[in-house]
mmCIF file of C-alpha atoms in Angstrom:
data_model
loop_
_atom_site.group_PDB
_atom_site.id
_atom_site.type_symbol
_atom_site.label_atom_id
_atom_site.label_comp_id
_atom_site.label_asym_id
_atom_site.label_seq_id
_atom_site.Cartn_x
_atom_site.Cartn_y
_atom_site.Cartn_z
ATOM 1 C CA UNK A 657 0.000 0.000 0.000
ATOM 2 C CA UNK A 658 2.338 2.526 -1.270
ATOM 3 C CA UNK A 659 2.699 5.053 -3.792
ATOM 4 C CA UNK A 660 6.261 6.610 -3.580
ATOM 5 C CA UNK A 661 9.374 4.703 -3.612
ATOM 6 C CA UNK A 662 12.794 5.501 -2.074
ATOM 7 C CA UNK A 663 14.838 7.076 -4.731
ATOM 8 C CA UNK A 664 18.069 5.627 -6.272
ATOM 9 C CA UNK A 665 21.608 6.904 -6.166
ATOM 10 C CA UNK A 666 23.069 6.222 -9.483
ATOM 11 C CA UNK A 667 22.690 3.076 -10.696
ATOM 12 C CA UNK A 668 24.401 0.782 -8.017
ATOM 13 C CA UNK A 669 23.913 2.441 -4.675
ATOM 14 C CA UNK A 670 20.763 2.813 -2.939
ATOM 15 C CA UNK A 671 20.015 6.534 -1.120
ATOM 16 C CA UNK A 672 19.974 5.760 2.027
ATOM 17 C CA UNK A 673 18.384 9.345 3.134
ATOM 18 C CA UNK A 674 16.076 8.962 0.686
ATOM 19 C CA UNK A 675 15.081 5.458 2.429
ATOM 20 C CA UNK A 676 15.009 6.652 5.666
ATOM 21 C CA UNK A 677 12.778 9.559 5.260
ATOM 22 C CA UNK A 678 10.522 6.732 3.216
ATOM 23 C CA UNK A 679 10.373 4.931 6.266
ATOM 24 C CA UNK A 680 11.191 7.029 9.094
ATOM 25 C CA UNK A 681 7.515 6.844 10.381
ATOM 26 C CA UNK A 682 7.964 2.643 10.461
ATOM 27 C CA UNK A 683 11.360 3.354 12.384
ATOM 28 C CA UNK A 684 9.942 5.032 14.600
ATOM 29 C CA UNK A 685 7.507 3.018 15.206
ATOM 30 C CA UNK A 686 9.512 0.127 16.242
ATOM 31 C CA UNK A 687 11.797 1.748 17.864
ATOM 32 C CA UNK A 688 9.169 2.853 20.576
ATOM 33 C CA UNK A 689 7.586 -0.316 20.262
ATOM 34 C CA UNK A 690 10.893 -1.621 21.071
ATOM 35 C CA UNK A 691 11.782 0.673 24.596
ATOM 36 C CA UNK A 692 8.061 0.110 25.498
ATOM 37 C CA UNK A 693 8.630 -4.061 25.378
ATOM 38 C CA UNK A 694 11.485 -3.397 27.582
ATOM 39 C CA UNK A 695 10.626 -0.565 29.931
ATOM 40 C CA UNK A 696 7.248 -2.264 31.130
ATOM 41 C CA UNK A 697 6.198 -5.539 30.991
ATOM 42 C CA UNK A 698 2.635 -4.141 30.864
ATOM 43 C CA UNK A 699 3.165 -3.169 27.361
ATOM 44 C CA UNK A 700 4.104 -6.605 25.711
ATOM 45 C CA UNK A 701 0.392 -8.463 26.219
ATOM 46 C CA UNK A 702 -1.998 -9.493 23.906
ATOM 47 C CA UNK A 703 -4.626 -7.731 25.174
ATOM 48 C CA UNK A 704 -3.016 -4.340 25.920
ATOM 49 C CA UNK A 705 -1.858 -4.417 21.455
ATOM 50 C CA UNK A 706 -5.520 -5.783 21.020
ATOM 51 C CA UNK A 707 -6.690 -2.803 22.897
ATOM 52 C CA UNK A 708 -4.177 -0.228 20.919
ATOM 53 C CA UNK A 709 -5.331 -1.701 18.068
ATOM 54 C CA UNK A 710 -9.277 -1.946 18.657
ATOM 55 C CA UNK A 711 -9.519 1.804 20.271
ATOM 56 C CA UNK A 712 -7.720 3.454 17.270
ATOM 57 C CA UNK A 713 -9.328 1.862 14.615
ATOM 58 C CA UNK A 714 -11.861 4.439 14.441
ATOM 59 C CA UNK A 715 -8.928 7.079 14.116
ATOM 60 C CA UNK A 716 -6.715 4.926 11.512
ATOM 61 C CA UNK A 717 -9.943 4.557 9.090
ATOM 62 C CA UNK A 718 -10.308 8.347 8.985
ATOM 63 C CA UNK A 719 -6.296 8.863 8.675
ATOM 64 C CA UNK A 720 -6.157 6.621 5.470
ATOM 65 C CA UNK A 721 -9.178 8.040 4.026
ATOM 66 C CA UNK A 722 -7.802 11.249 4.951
ATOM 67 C CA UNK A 723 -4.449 10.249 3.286
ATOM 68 C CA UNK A 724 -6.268 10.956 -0.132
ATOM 69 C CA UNK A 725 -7.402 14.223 0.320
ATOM 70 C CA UNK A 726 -3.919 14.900 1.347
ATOM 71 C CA UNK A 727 -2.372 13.645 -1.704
ATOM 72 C CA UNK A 728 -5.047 15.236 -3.699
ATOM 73 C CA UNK A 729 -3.731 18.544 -2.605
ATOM 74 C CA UNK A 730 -6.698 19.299 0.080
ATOM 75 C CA UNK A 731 -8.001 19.607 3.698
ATOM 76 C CA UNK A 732 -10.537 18.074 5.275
ATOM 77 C CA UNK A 733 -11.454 19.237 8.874
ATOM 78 C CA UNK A 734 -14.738 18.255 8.636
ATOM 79 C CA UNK A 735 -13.935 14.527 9.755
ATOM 80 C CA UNK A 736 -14.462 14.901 13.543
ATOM 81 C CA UNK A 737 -17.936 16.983 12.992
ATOM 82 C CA UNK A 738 -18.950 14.328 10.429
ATOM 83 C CA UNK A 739 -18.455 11.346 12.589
ATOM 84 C CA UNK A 740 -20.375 13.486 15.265
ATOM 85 C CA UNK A 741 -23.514 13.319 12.674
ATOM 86 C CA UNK A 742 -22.806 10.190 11.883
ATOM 87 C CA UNK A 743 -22.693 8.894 15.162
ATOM 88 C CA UNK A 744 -26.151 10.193 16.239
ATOM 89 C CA UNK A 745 -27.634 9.713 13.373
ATOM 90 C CA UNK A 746 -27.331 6.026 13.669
ATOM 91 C CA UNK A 747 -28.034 5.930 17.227
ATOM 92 C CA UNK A 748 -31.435 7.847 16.591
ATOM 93 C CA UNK A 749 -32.494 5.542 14.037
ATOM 94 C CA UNK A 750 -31.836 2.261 16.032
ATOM 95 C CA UNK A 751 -33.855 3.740 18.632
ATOM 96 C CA UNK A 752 -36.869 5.743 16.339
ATOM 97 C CA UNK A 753 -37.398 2.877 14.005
ATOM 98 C CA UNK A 754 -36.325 -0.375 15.944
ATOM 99 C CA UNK A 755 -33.991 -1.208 14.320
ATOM 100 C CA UNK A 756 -30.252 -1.823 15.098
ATOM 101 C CA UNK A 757 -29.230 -3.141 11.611
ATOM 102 C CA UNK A 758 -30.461 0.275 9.898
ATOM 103 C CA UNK A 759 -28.626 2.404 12.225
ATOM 104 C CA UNK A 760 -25.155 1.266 11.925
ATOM 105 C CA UNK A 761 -26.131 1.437 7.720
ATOM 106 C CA UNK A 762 -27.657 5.029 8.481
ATOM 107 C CA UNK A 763 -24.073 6.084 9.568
ATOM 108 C CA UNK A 764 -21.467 5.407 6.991
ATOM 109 C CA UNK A 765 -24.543 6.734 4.364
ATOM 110 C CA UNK A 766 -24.877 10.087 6.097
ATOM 111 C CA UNK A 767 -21.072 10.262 6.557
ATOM 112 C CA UNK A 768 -20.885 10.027 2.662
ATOM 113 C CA UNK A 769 -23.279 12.645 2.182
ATOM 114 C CA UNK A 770 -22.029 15.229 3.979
ATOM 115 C CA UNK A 771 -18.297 14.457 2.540
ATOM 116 C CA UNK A 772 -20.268 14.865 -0.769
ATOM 117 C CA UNK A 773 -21.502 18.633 0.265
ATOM 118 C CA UNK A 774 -18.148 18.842 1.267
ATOM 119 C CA UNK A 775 -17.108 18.089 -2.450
ATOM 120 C CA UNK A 776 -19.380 19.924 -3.788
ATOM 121 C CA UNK A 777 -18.766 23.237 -1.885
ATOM 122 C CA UNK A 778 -15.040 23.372 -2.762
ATOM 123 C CA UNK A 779 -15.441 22.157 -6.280
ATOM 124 C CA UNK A 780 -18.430 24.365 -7.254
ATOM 125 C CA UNK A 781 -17.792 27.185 -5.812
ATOM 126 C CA UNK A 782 -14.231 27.090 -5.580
ATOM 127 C CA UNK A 783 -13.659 27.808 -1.926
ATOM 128 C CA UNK A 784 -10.574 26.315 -0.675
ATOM 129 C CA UNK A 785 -10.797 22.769 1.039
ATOM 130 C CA UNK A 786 -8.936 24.502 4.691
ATOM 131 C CA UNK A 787 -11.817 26.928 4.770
ATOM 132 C CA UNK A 788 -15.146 25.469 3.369
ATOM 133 C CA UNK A 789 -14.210 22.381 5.911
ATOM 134 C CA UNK A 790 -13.820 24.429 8.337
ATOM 135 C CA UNK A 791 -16.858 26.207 7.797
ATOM 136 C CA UNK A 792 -18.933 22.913 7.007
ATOM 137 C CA UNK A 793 -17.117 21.361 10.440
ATOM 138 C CA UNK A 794 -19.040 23.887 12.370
ATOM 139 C CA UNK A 795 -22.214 23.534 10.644
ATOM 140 C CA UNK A 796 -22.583 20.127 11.084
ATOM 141 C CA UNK A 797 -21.472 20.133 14.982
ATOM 142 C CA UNK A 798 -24.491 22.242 15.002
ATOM 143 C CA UNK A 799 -26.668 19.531 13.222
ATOM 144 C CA UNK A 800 -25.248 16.963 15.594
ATOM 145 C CA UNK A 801 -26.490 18.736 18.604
ATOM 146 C CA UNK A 802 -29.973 19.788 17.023
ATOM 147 C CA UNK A 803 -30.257 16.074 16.041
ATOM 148 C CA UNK A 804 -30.207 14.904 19.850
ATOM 149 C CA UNK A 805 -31.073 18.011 21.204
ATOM 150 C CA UNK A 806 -27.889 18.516 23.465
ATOM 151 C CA UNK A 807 -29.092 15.022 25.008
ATOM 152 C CA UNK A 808 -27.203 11.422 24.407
ATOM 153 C CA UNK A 809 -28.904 8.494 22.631
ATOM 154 C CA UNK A 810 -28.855 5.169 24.508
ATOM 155 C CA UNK A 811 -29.356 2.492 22.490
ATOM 156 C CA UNK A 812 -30.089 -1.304 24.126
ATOM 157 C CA UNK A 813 -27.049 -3.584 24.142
ATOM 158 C CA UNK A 814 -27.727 -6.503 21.816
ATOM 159 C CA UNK A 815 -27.325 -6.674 17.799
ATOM 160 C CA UNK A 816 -26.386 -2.473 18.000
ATOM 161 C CA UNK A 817 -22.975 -3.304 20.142
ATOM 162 C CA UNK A 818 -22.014 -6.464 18.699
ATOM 163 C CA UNK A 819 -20.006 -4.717 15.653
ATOM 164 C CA UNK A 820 -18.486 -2.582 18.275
ATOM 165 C CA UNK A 821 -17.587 -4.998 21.265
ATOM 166 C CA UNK A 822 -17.489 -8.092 18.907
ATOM 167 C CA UNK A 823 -14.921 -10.142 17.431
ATOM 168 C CA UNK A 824 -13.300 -12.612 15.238
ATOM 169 C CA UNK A 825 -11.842 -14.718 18.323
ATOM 170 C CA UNK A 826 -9.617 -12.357 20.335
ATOM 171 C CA UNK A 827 -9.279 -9.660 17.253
ATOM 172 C CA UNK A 828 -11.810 -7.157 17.412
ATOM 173 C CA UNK A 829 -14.092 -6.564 14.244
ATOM 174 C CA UNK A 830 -13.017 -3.064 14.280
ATOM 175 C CA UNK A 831 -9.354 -4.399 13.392
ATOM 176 C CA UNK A 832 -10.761 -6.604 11.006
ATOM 177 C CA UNK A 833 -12.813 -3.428 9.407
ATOM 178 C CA UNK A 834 -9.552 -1.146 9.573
ATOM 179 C CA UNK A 835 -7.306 -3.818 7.367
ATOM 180 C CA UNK A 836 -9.745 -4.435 4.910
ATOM 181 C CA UNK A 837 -10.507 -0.845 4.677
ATOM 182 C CA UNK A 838 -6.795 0.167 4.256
ATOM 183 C CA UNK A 839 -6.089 -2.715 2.184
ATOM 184 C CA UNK A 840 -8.917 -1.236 -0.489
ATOM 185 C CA UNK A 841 -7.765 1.910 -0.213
ATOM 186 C CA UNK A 842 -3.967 1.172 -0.998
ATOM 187 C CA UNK A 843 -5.503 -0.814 -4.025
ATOM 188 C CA UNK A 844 -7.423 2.451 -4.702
ATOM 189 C CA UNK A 845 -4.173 4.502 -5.155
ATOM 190 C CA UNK A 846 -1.640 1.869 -6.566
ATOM 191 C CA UNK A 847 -3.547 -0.542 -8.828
ATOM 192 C CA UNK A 848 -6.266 1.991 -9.962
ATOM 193 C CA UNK A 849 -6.617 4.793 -12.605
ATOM 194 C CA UNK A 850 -8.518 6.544 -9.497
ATOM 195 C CA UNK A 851 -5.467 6.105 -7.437
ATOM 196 C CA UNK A 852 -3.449 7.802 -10.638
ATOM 197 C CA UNK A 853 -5.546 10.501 -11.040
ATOM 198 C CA UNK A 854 -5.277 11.591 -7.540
ATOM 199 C CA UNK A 855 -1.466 11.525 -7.540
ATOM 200 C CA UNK A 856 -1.352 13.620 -10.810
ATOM 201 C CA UNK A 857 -4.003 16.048 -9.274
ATOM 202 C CA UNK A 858 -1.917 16.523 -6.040
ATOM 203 C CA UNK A 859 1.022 16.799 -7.971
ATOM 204 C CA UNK A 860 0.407 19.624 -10.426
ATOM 205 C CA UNK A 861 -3.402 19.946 -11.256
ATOM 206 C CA UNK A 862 -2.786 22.477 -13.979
ATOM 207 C CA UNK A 863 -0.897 19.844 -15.774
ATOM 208 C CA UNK A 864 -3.665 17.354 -15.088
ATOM 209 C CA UNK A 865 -6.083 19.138 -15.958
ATOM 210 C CA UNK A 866 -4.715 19.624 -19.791
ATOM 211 C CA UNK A 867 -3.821 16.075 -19.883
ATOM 212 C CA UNK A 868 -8.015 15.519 -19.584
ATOM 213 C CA UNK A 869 -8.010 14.609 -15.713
ATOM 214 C CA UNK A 870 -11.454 16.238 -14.800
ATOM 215 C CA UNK A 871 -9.867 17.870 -11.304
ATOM 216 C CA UNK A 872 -13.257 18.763 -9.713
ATOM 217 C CA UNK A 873 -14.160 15.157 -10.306
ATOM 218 C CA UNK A 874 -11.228 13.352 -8.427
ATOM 219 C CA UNK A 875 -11.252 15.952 -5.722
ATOM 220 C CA UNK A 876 -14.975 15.458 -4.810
ATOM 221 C CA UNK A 877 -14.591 11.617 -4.950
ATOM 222 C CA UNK A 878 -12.085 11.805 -2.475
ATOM 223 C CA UNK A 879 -14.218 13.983 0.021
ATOM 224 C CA UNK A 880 -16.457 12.051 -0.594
ATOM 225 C CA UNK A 881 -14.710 9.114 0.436
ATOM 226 C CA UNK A 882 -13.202 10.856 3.417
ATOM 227 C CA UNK A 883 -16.889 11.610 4.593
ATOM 228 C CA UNK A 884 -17.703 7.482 4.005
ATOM 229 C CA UNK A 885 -14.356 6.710 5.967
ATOM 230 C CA UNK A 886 -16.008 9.418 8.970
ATOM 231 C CA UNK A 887 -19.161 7.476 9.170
ATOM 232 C CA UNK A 888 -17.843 3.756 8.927
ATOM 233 C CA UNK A 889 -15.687 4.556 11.880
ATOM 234 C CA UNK A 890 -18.699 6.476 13.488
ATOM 235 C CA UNK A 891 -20.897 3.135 13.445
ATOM 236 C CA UNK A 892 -17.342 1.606 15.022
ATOM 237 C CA UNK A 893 -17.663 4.411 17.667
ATOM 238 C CA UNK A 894 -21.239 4.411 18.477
ATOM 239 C CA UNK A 895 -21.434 0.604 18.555
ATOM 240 C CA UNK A 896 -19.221 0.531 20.999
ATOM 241 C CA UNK A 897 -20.318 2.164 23.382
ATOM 242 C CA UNK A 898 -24.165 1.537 22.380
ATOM 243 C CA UNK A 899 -24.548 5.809 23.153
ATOM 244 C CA UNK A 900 -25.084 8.334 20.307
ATOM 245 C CA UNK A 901 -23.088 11.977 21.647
ATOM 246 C CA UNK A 902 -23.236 14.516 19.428
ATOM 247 C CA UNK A 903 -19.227 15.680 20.421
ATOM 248 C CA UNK A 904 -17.919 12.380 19.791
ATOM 249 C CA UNK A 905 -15.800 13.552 17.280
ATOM 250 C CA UNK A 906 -13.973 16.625 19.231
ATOM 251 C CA UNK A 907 -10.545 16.640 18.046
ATOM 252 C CA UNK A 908 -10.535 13.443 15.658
ATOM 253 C CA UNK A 909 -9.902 15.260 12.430
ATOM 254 C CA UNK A 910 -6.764 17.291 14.406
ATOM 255 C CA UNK A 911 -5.475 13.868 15.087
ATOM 256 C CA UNK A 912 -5.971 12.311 11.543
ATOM 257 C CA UNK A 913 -4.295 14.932 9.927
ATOM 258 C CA UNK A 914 -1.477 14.905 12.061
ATOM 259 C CA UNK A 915 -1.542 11.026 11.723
ATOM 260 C CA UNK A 916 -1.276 11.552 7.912
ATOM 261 C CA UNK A 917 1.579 13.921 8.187
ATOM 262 C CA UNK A 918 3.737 12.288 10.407
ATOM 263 C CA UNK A 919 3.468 9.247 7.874
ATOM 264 C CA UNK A 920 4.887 11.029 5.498
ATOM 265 C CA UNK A 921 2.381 12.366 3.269
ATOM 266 C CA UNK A 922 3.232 15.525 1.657
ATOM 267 C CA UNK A 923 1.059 18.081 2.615
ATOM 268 C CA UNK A 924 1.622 20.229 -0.676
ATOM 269 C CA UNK A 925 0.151 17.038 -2.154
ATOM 270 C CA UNK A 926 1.586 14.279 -4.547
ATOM 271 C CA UNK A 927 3.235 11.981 -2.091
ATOM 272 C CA UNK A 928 1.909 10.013 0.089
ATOM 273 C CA UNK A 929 0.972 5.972 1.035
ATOM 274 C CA UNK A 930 -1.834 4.814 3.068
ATOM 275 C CA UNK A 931 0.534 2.576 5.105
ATOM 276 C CA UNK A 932 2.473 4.876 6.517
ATOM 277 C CA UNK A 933 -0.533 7.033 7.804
ATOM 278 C CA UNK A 934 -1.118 3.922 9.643
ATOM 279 C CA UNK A 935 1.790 3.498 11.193
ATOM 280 C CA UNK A 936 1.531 7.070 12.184
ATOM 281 C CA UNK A 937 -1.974 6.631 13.900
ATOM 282 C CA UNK A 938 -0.167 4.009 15.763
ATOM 283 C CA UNK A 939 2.977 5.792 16.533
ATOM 284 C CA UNK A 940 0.896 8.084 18.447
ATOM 285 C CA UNK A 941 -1.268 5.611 19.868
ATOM 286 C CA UNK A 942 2.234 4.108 21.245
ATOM 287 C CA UNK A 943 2.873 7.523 22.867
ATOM 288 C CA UNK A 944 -0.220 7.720 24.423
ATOM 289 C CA UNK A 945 -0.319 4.081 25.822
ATOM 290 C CA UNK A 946 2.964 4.183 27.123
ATOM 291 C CA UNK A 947 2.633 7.385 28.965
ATOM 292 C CA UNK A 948 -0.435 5.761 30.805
ATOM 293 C CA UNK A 949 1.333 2.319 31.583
ATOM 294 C CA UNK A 950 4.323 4.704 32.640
ATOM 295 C CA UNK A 951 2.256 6.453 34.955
ATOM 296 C CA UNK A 952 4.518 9.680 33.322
ATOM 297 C CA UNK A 953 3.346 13.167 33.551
ATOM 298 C CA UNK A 954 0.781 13.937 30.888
ATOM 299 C CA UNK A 955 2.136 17.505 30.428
ATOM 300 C CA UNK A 956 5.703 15.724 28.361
ATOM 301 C CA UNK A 957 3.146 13.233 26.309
ATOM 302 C CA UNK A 958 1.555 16.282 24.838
ATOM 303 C CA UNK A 959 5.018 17.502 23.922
ATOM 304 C CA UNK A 960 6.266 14.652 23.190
ATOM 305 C CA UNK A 961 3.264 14.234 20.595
ATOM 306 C CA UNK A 962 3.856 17.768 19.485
ATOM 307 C CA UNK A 963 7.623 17.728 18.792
ATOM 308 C CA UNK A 964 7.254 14.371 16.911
ATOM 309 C CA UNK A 965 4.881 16.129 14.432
ATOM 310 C CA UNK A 966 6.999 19.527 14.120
ATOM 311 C CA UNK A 967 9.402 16.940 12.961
ATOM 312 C CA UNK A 968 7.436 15.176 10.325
ATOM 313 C CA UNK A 969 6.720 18.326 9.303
ATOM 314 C CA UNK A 970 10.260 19.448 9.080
ATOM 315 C CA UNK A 971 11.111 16.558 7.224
ATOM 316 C CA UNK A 972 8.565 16.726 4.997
ATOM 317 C CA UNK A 973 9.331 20.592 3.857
ATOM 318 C CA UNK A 974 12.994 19.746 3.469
ATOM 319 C CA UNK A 975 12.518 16.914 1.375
ATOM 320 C CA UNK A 976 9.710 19.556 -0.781
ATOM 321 C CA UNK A 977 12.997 21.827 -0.950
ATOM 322 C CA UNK A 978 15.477 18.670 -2.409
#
């Protein structure tokens, strides 16, 4: 699941900075992983990497989703408001119309239509993706709170929580949801004229556009897509804990984007792999778990967090600048 490919050195030699920044994020990753196996022995159990894995699903499936937009040159800060909407939405209808099955369907179908308004408003009339997601982020916190009134949802445990508390064995369906999600979606951008498009468009969309790429197209597909990616992981969310709130989704969309940055992903647009945004959702989840286990002050994980993505950042601009 990857779209860029450490460049060569001449003919013989591989670059090796070249190779490190392509896998920097996956370094990283193991090397925490790494200092966490051997600083705790809390860390190293099945159940506490089931649990990583399970409670950032959610997160990862907006990150790679998220990864696209990126590549296609664009913002979306909607994600967090969206899988607010989402989340009620689906919690209402399990409880108006009885039915658990059309609920969790209700979510990942309204997530996809507002990530279609989202498309719509920055391809129609041309507003850039930071600020009409921005804009559209508030309106539809507002439509999550008018939906339950201020009030949570409860829905009755039973077919509505199995997606969310359920399982294949000891893995989670949420995992199972997040590989075969990231799987399609690194097919999307590899193996796919889609996938293509969105890498030229990111690239240089001038030059795209007079090769006969329709621009608007690709970029509203891939809000659109971000939007379906908000509302699968809102029926994760909701399912889980069997309660519609209409702020689930404070701060998710801060996270995925910094996810898909500190994977790698270019954000002038262009470069980018879904993997990699995965490992990054999990680099920070790594942070975050082992400052809990740790029992460390919570004031150094937030700067720990924060100087790890001023560095992806970094690296990202000076490779722009090579």
């Amino acid at each position: 699941m990857t779209a860029t490919a450490p460049a060569r050195a001449g003919t013989t030699g591989v670059n090796v900075p070249a190779l490190v920044r392509h896998y920097a994020v996956l370094i990283m990753l193991v090397a925490l992983f790494v200092v966490l196996s051997v600083s705790t022995s809390s860390f190293l159990t099945l159940t506490n990497l089931l649990n990583i894995l399970n409670q950032n699903a959610p997160l990862a499936i907006i990150a790679v989703a998220g990864t696209l937009v990126v590549i296609c040159g664009g913002f979306d800060l909607s994600t967090g408001a969206i899988f607010s909407v989402a989340n009620v939405v689906a919690a209402w209808v399990a409880v108006h119309l009885g039915s658990p099955v059309l609920g969790l369907l209700a979510a990942p179908l309204a997530g996809a239509a507002l990530g279609l308004v989202n498309g719509v408003a920055i391809t129609r009339l041309r507003i850039h993706s930071f600020l009409a997601t921005l804009a559209s982020s508030l309106v539809y916190g507002g439509l999550a709170v008018l939906i339950t009134g201020g009030f949570l949802i409860s829905v009755p445990a039973g077919g509505f929580t199995a997606l969310g508390r359920g399982g294949i064995g000891p893995v989670y369906y949420a995992i199972v949801i997040l590989a075969v999600f990231a799987l399609l979606s690194g097919f999307l951008l590899n193996r796919t004229a889609f996938g293509r498009y969105v890498l030229s468009v990111g690239g240089n969309a001038e030059a795209a556009e007079l090769s006969g790429i329709r621009v608007n197209r690709i970029r509203l597909y891939t809000f659109l897509y971000s939007g379906l990616a908000a509302g699968i992981a809102a029926t994760i969310g909701v399912s889980r804990i069997g309660t519609g709130q209409p702020q689930a989704g404070d701060g998710l969309q801060l996270l995925a984007i910094a996810a898909v940055i500190l994977g790698g992903t270019s954000i002038y647009g262009g470069v980018g792999a879904i993997w990699r945004s995965v490992c990054g959702v999990y680099l920070l989840a790594l942070i975050d778990n082992g400052f809990d286990i740790l029992n460390a002050n919570p004031f150094f994980k937030d700067l720990t967090t924060g100087v790890v993505i001023l560095a992806a950042v970094a690296l990202s601009v000076a490779s722009r600048r090579r």
